[in-house]
mmCIF file of C-alpha atoms in Angstrom:
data_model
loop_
_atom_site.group_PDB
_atom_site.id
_atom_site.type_symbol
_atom_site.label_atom_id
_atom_site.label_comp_id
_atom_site.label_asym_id
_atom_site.label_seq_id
_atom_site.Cartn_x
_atom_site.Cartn_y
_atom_site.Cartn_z
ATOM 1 C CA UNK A 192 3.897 21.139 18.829
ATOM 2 C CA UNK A 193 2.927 17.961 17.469
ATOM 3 C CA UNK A 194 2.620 14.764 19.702
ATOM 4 C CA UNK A 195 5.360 12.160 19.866
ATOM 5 C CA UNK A 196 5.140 7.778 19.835
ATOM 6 C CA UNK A 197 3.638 7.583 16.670
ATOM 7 C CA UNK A 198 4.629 6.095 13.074
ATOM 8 C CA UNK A 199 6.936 9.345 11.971
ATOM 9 C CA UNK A 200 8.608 10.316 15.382
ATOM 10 C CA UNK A 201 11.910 11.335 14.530
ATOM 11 C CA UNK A 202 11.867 10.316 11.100
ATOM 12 C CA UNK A 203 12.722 13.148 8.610
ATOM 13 C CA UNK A 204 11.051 13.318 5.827
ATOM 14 C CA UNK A 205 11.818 16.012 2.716
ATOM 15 C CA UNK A 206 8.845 17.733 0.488
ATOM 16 C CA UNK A 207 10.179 19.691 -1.776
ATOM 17 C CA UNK A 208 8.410 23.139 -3.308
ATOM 18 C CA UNK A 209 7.084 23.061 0.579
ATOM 19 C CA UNK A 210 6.750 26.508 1.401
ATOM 20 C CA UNK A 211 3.635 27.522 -0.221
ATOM 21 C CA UNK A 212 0.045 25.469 -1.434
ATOM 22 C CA UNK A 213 -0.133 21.910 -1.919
ATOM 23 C CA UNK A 214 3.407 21.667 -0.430
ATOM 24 C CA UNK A 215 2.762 24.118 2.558
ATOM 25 C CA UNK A 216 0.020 21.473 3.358
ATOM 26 C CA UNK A 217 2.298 18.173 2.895
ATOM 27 C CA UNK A 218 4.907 19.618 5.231
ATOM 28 C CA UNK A 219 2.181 20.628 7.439
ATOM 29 C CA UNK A 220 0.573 17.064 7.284
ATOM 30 C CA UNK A 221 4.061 15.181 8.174
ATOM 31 C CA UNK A 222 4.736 18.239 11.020
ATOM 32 C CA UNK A 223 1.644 16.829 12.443
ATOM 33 C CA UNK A 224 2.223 13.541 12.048
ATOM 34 C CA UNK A 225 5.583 13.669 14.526
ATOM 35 C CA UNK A 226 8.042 14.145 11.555
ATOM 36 C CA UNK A 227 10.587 16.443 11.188
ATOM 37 C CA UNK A 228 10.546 17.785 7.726
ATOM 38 C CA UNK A 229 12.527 19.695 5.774
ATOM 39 C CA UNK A 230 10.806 21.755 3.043
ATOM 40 C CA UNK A 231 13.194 22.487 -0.263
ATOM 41 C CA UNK A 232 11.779 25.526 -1.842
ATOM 42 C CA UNK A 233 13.846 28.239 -4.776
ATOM 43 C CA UNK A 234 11.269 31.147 -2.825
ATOM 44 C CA UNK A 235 13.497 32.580 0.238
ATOM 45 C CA UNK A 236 10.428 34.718 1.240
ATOM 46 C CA UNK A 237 8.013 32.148 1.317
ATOM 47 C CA UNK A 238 10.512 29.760 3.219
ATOM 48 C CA UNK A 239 11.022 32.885 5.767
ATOM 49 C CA UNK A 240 7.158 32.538 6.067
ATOM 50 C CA UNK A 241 6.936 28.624 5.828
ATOM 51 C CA UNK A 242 9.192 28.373 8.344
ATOM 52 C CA UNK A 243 8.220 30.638 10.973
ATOM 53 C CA UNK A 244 4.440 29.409 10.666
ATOM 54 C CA UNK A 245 4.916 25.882 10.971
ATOM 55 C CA UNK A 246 7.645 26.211 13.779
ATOM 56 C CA UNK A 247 4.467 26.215 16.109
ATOM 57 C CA UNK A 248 3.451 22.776 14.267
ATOM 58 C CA UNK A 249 6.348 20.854 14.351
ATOM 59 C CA UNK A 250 10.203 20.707 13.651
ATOM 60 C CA UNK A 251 10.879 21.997 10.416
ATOM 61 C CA UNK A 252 13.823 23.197 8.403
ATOM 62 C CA UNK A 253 13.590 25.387 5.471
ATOM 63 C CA UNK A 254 16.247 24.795 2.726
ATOM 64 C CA UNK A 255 16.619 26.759 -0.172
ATOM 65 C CA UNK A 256 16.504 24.608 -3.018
ATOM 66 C CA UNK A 257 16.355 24.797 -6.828
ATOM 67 C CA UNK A 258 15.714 21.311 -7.819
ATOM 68 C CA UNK A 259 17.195 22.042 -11.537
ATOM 69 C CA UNK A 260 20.615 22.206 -9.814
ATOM 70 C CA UNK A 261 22.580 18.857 -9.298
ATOM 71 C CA UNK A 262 24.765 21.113 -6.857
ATOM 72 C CA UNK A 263 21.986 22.599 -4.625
ATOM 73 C CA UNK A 264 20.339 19.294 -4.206
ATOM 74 C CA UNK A 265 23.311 18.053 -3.025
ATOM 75 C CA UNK A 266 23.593 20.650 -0.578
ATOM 76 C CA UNK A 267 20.740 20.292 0.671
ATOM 77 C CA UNK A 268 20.450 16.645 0.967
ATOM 78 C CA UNK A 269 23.597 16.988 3.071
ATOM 79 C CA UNK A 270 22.086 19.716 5.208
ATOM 80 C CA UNK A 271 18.957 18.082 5.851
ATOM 81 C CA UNK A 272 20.874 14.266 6.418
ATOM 82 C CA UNK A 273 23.434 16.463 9.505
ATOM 83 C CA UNK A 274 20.316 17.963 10.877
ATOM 84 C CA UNK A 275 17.714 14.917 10.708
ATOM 85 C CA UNK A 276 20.277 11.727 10.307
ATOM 86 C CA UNK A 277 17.589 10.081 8.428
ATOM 87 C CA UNK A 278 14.944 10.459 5.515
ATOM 88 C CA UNK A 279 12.152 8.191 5.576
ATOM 89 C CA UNK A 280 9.996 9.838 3.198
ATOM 90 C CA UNK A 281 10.439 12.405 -0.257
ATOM 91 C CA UNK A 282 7.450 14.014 -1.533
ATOM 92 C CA UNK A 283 8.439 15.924 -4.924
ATOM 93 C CA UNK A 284 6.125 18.528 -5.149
ATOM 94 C CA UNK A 285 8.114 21.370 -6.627
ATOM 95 C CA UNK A 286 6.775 22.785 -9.928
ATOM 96 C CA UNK A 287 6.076 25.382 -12.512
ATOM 97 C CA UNK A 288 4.237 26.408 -15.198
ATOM 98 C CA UNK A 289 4.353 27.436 -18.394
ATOM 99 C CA UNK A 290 1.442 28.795 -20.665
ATOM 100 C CA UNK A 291 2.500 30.199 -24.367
ATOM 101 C CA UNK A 292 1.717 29.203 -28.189
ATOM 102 C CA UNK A 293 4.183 26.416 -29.132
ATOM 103 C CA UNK A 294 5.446 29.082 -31.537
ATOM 104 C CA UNK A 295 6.355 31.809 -29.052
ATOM 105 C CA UNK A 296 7.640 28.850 -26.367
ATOM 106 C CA UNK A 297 11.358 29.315 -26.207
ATOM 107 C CA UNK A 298 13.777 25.892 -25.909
ATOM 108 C CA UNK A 299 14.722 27.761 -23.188
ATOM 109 C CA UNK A 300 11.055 27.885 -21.402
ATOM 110 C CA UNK A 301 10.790 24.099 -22.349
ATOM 111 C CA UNK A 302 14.164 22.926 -20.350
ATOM 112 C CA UNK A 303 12.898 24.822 -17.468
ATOM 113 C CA UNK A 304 9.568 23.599 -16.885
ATOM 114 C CA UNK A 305 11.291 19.813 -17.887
ATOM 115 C CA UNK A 306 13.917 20.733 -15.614
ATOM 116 C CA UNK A 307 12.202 21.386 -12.466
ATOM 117 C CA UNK A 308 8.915 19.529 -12.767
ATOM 118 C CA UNK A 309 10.415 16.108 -14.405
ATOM 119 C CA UNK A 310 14.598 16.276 -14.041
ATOM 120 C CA UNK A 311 14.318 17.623 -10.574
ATOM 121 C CA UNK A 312 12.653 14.710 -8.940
ATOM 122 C CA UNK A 313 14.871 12.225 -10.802
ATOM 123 C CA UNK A 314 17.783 14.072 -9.236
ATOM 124 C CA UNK A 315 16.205 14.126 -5.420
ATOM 125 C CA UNK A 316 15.532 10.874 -5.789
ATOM 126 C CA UNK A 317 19.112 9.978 -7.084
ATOM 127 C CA UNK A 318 20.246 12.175 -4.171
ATOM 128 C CA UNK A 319 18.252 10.172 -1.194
ATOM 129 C CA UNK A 320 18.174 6.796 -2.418
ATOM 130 C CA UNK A 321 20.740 5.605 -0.385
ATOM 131 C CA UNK A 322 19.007 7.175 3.549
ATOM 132 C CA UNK A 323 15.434 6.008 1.711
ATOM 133 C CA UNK A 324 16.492 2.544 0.959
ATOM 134 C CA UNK A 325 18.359 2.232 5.096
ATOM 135 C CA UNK A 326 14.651 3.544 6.062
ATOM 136 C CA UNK A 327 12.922 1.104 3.956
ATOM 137 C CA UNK A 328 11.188 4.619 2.853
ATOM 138 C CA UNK A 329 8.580 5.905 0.637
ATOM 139 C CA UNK A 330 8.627 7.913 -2.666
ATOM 140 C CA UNK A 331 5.493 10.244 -3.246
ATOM 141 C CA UNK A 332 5.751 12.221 -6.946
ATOM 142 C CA UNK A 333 2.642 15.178 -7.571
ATOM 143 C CA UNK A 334 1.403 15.135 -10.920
ATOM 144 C CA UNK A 335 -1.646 16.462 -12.340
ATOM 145 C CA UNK A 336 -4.631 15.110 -14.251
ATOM 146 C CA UNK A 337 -2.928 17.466 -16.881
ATOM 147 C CA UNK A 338 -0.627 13.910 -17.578
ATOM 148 C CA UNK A 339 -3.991 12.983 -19.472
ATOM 149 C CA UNK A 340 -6.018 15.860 -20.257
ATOM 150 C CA UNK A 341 -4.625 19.043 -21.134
ATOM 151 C CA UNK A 342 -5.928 23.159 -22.077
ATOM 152 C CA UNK A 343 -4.125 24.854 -24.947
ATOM 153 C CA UNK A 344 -0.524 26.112 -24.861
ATOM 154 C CA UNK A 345 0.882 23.976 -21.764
ATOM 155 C CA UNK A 346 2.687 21.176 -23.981
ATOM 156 C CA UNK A 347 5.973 21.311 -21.469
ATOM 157 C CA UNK A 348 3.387 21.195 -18.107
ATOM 158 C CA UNK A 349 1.926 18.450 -19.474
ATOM 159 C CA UNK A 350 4.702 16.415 -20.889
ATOM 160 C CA UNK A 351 6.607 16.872 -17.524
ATOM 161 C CA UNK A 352 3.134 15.638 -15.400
ATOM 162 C CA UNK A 353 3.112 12.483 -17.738
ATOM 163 C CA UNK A 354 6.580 12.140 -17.471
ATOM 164 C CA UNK A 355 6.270 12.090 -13.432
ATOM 165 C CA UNK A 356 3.843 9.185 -14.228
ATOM 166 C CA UNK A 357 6.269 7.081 -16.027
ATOM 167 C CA UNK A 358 9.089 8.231 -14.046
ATOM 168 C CA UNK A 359 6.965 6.679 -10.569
ATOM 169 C CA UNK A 360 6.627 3.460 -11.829
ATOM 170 C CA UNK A 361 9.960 2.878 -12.987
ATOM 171 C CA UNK A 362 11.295 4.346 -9.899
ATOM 172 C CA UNK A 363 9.109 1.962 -7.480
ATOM 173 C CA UNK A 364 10.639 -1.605 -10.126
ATOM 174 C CA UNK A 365 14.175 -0.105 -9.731
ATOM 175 C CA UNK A 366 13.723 0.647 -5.692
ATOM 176 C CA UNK A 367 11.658 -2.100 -4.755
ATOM 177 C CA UNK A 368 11.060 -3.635 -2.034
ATOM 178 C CA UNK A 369 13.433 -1.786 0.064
ATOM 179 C CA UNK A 370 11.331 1.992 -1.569
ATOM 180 C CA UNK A 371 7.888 2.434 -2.324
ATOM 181 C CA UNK A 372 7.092 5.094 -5.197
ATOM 182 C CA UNK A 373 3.474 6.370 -5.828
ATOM 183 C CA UNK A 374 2.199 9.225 -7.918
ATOM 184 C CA UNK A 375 -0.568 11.614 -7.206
ATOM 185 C CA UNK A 376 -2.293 13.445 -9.866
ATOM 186 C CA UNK A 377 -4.199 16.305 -8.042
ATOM 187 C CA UNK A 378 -7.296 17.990 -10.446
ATOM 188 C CA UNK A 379 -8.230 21.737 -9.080
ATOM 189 C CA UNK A 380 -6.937 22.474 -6.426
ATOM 190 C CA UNK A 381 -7.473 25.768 -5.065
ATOM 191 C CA UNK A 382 -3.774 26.703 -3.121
ATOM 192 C CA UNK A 383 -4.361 30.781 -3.186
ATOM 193 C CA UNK A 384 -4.783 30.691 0.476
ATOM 194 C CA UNK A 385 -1.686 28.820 1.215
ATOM 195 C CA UNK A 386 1.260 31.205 0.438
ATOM 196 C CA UNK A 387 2.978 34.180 2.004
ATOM 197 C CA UNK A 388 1.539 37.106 2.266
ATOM 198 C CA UNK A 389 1.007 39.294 -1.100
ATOM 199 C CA UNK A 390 1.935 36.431 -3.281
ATOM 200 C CA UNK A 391 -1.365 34.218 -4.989
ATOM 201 C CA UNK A 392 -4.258 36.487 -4.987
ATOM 202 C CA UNK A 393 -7.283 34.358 -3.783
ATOM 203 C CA UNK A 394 -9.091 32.658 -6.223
ATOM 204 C CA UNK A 395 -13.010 33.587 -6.071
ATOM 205 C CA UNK A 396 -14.809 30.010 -6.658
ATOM 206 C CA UNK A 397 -18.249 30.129 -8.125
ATOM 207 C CA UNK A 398 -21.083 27.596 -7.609
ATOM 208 C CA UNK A 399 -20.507 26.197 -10.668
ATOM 209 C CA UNK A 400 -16.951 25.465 -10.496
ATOM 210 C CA UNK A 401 -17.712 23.249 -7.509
ATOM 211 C CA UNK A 402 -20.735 22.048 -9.515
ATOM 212 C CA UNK A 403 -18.010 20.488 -12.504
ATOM 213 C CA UNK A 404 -17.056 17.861 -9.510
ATOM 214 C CA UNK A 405 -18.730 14.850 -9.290
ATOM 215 C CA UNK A 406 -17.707 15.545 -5.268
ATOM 216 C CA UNK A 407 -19.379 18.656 -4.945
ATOM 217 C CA UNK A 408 -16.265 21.068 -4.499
ATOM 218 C CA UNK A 409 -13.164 21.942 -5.733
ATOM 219 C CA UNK A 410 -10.004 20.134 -4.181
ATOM 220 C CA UNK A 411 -7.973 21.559 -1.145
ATOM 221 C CA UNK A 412 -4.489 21.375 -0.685
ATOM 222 C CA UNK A 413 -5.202 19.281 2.683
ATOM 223 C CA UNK A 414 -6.659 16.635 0.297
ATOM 224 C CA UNK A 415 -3.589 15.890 -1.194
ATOM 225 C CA UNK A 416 -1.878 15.882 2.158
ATOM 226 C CA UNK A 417 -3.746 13.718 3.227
ATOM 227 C CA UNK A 418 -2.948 11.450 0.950
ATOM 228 C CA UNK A 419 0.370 11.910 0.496
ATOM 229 C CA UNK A 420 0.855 11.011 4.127
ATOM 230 C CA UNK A 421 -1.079 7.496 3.364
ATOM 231 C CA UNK A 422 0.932 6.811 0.478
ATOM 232 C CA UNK A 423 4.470 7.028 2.488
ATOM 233 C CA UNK A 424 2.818 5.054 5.837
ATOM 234 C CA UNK A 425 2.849 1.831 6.381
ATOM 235 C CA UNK A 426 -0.799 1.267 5.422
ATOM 236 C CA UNK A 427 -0.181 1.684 1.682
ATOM 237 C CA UNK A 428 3.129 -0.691 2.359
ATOM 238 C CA UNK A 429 1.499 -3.285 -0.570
ATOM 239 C CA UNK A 430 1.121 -0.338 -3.077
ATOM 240 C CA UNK A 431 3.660 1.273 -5.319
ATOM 241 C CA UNK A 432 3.940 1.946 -8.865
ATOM 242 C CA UNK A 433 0.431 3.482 -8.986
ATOM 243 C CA UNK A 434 -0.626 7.067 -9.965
ATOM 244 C CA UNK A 435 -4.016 8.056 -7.702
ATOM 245 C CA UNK A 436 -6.178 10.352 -9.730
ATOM 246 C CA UNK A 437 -7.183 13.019 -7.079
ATOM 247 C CA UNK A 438 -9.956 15.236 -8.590
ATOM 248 C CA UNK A 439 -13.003 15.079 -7.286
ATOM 249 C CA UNK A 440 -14.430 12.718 -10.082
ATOM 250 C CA UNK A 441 -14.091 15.700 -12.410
ATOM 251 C CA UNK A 442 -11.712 14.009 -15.156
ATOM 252 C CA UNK A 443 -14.851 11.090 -15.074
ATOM 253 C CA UNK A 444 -17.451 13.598 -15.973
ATOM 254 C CA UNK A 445 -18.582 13.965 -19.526
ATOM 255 C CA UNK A 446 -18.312 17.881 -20.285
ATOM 256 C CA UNK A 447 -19.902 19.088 -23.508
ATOM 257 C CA UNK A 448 -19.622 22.957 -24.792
ATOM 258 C CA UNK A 449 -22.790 24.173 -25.135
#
């Protein structure tokens, strides 16, 4: 179990898609820290999983949570507030993809991705503002460099990333000073080893993908931890509004086909 005395002891703090990869991590992270977390995930089995691994960690309490529903966030803001009496801290990490020729992309497909990527994060935020603002808390949002760069047939991923960039800064001018909101916007990440068993298969890295990365290696889901922990202490408390590019350099590398 995790130690007790320091910053986060017995402050509860919510990350939501937190059962499996970069979220897994983040609720790891905070579990560490001395917080107790609750991690919002739509995946039963992997919050089964979640759970029962980082029970060893920390105090944790998995809630099953679409963030597309008004009604399920509410549920489990309420179920997390009874069991924590405080949130100090909301990392929205919960997201989806969706790859398909803009002519075989349903409206349907669209909303979704929009709806839990963009919408839902508005909507936790709506639904802890008050218990963030009493804990003079901290807002963390997870992008993607695909907010400014993008591969073919992801126009809804990537609207919804640079929608989570405007969204953070005019979050942390409505919220401030009482909430801090800061974005990150992770580049490869490799999360195949985070997740319960027989879901991601593991993702073979070659030299060369490390080689793209002015760093030397693709990401790991602890680097964004990592961070996200900083950006909701109180050693980032002058900093809010910003979006932290987290890629290894790779988005500042000039790339030509050859």
């Amino acid at each position: 179990m995790s130690g007790t005395g320091g910053e986060w002891s017995g402050k509860g703090v919510v990350v939501t898609g937190g059962a499996q990869g970069i979220g897994h991590a983040v609720t790891r992270a905070f579990c560490q820290a001395g917080a107790f977390v609750a991690l919002w995930d739509a995946d039963e089995t992997a919050l089964a999983w979640a759970g029962e691994e980082l029970s060893v960690v920390g105090r944790v309490l998995p809630v099953r949570c679409d963030v597309s529903s008004e009604e399920e966030i509410s549920r489990a803001a309420c179920k997390t507030l009874d069991a924590f009496g405080n949130v100090a801290a909301l990392v929205c990490n919960a997201g989806i993809m969706q790859r398909s020729p803009i002519g075989e992309t349903s409206l349907t497909q669209w909303n979704r991705v929009i709806g839990v990527n963009l919408t839902g994060a508005w909507l936790c935020v709506r639904a802890l503002v008050e218990p963030l603002r009493a804990a003079s808390g901290a807002v963390v949002t997870i992008a993607s460099t695909r907010a400014f760069q993008s591969e073919p047939d992801t126009e809804a991923y990537a609207a919804s990333k640079g929608g989570l960039t405007a969204l953070t800064h005019s979050l942390a001018v409505s919220l401030g000073p009482e909430v801090r909101v800061n974005c990150i916007a992770p580049g490869w990440v490799d999360v195949s080893r985070l997740g319960k068993p027989g879901g991601r298969v593991p993702e073979t890295l070659r030299p060369e993908d490390h080689a793209q990365h002015p760093a030397g290696r693709v990401g790991r889901p602890e680097d964004v931890a990592e961070l996200a922990l900083f950006l909701c202490s109180g050693k980032a408390g002058f900093m809010t509004g910003e979006t932290v590019v987290l890629d290894g350099g790779m988005t500042r590398r000039m790339l030509y086909l050859e």
